[in-house]
Amino acid sequence: IHQQKWPEFKESLATSGVNTIVVVQVNGKYRGGLEVKPAEAKDKALMIKRAKFCANVAKHLTGKTIIKEIFVPGRLVNLVVE
């Protein structure tokens, strides 16, 4: 065993193709999560659009006005409504 060649590092095996945005919130309360590719996780417009179409989020947005959209790339989408 001590004479065996050290394994080569393959970055493609170390990274997954999907990144999870842990939190989608409405008024600071957890309403769901999204699984996206790392490149998509940095696009504010796309992430907010996808967050609005989540079933549990859409339920809390019906009949309400969005006051503010908070976005932390790769981590959080928070929609403040009244």
Backbone as numpy.savetxt, mean C-alpha at the origin, in Angstrom:
# Nx Ny Nz CAx CAy CAz Cx Cy Cz
32.44 -30.58 3.32 31.61 -29.39 3.32 32.49 -28.14 3.32
33.56 -28.12 4.04 34.38 -26.91 4.13 35.09 -26.58 2.82
35.08 -27.46 1.86 35.72 -27.20 0.58 34.70 -26.81 -0.51
33.45 -26.69 -0.14 32.41 -26.33 -1.10 32.47 -24.83 -1.41
32.04 -24.48 -2.60 31.99 -23.09 -3.04 30.86 -22.35 -2.31
31.12 -21.11 -1.93 30.12 -20.28 -1.26 29.01 -19.96 -2.25
27.74 -20.00 -1.85 26.63 -19.74 -2.78 26.65 -18.30 -3.30
26.22 -18.13 -4.55 26.14 -16.81 -5.17 24.83 -16.12 -4.76
24.91 -14.80 -4.59 23.72 -14.02 -4.25 22.93 -13.72 -5.51
21.63 -13.97 -5.48 20.74 -13.66 -6.59 19.66 -12.72 -6.08
19.74 -11.45 -6.50 18.80 -10.45 -6.03 17.36 -10.78 -6.40
17.16 -11.41 -7.53 15.80 -11.74 -7.96 15.12 -12.70 -6.98
15.90 -13.52 -6.29 15.31 -14.42 -5.30 15.07 -13.74 -3.96
15.76 -12.64 -3.73 15.67 -11.95 -2.44 14.52 -10.95 -2.39
14.02 -10.54 -3.52 12.95 -9.55 -3.53 11.66 -10.19 -4.01
10.57 -9.74 -3.44 9.27 -10.21 -3.91 8.71 -9.18 -4.87
7.83 -9.58 -5.73 7.25 -8.68 -6.71 6.11 -7.85 -6.15
5.71 -8.12 -4.92 4.57 -7.43 -4.33 4.98 -6.78 -3.02
4.57 -5.55 -2.85 4.80 -4.81 -1.63 3.43 -4.56 -1.00
3.32 -4.64 0.29 2.03 -4.43 0.93 1.99 -3.06 1.58
0.97 -2.28 1.22 0.72 -1.05 1.96 -0.10 -1.49 3.15
0.45 -1.30 4.30 -0.14 -1.87 5.50 -1.48 -1.24 5.83
-1.61 0.05 5.65 -2.78 0.73 6.19 -3.49 1.58 5.13
-4.78 1.37 5.03 -5.67 2.30 4.33 -6.67 2.75 5.38
-6.70 4.05 5.63 -7.52 4.58 6.71 -8.56 5.57 6.20
-9.65 5.66 6.95 -10.63 6.72 6.77 -10.78 7.37 8.13
-10.49 8.67 8.20 -10.48 9.43 9.45 -9.59 8.77 10.52
-8.47 8.23 10.09 -7.50 7.68 11.03 -7.81 6.29 11.54
-8.87 5.68 11.05 -9.24 4.33 11.49 -8.94 3.33 10.36
-8.37 2.21 10.72 -7.99 1.18 9.76 -9.23 0.65 9.04
-9.16 0.67 7.70 -10.27 0.15 6.89 -9.85 -0.90 5.89
-8.55 -1.13 5.73 -8.10 -2.15 4.80 -6.65 -1.99 4.44
-6.19 -2.86 3.54 -4.82 -2.82 3.07 -4.76 -3.12 1.58
-3.68 -2.73 0.96 -3.50 -2.95 -0.46 -2.19 -3.69 -0.70
-2.18 -4.56 -1.68 -0.94 -5.20 -2.11 -0.61 -4.67 -3.49
0.56 -4.06 -3.61 0.96 -3.43 -4.86 2.42 -3.74 -5.16
2.81 -3.50 -6.40 4.21 -3.62 -6.79 4.98 -2.43 -6.22
6.26 -2.60 -5.92 7.04 -1.50 -5.34 7.01 -0.22 -6.16
7.01 -0.31 -7.49 6.97 0.90 -8.32 5.64 1.63 -8.17
4.56 0.89 -8.01 3.23 1.51 -7.85 3.07 2.16 -6.48
3.79 1.68 -5.49 3.62 2.16 -4.12 4.05 3.61 -3.95
4.75 4.16 -4.92 5.22 5.55 -4.82 4.35 6.52 -5.59
3.36 6.03 -6.32 2.49 6.86 -7.14 1.26 7.28 -6.32
1.24 8.52 -5.91 0.18 9.02 -5.02 -1.20 8.90 -5.66
-1.35 9.37 -6.88 -2.66 9.36 -7.54 -3.21 7.94 -7.69
-2.36 7.01 -8.09 -2.79 5.63 -8.26 -3.18 5.00 -6.94
-2.41 5.23 -5.90 -2.69 4.62 -4.60 -3.98 5.16 -3.99
-4.21 6.44 -4.12 -5.44 7.01 -3.58 -6.64 6.50 -4.36
-6.50 6.39 -5.68 -7.59 5.85 -6.50 -7.92 4.41 -6.11
-6.88 3.57 -5.93 -7.10 2.18 -5.54 -7.69 2.08 -4.13
-7.27 2.97 -3.24 -7.80 2.95 -1.88 -9.30 3.25 -1.87
-9.72 4.18 -2.71 -11.13 4.56 -2.76 -12.02 3.42 -3.27
-11.45 2.50 -4.06 -12.24 1.39 -4.60 -12.25 0.16 -3.72
-11.52 0.17 -2.60 -11.60 -0.96 -1.65 -13.02 -1.00 -1.09
-13.58 -2.18 -0.97 -14.98 -2.32 -0.56 -15.25 -1.67 0.80
-14.43 -1.94 1.79 -14.66 -1.40 3.13 -14.43 0.11 3.17
-13.51 0.62 2.37 -13.24 2.06 2.33 -14.40 2.76 1.63
-14.84 2.23 0.50 -15.94 2.85 -0.25 -17.21 2.96 0.60
-17.42 1.96 1.44 -18.58 1.97 2.32 -18.55 3.17 3.27
-17.35 3.54 3.72 -17.21 4.66 4.66 -17.10 6.02 3.96
-17.01 6.00 2.63 -16.93 7.26 1.88 -18.27 7.69 1.29
-19.24 6.78 1.20 -20.51 7.12 0.56 -21.23 8.24 1.30
-21.61 9.26 0.53 -22.35 10.38 1.08 -21.49 11.36 1.86
-20.17 11.24 1.79 -19.27 12.12 2.54 -18.33 12.83 1.59
-17.80 13.94 2.04 -16.86 14.73 1.25 -15.44 14.50 1.77
-14.52 14.24 0.85 -13.12 14.07 1.23 -12.50 15.45 1.40
-12.01 15.70 2.61 -11.40 16.99 2.93 -9.90 16.96 2.62
-9.26 15.86 2.98 -7.80 15.78 2.84 -7.39 14.36 2.50
-6.37 14.23 1.66 -5.80 12.93 1.31 -4.36 12.90 1.78
-4.06 12.02 2.71 -2.71 11.90 3.26 -2.09 10.64 2.67
-0.87 10.80 2.16 -0.18 9.69 1.51 1.27 9.64 1.97
1.67 8.49 2.49 3.07 8.22 2.82 3.49 7.10 1.89
4.42 7.36 0.98 4.78 6.37 -0.05 5.15 5.01 0.53
4.46 3.98 0.05 4.75 2.62 0.45 4.25 2.21 1.82
3.51 3.08 2.51 3.09 2.76 3.87 1.63 3.08 4.20
1.15 4.26 3.78 -0.12 4.72 4.32 -0.91 5.52 3.30
-2.22 5.31 3.29 -3.18 6.18 2.60 -4.26 6.47 3.63
-4.46 7.75 3.93 -5.48 8.15 4.91 -6.38 9.18 4.25
-7.66 8.93 4.25 -8.64 9.85 3.68 -9.43 10.47 4.82
-9.37 11.80 4.91 -10.10 12.51 5.96 -11.41 13.00 5.34
-12.53 12.60 5.94 -13.85 12.95 5.40 -14.68 13.65 6.45
-15.74 14.31 5.96 -16.72 14.92 6.88 -18.12 14.54 6.46
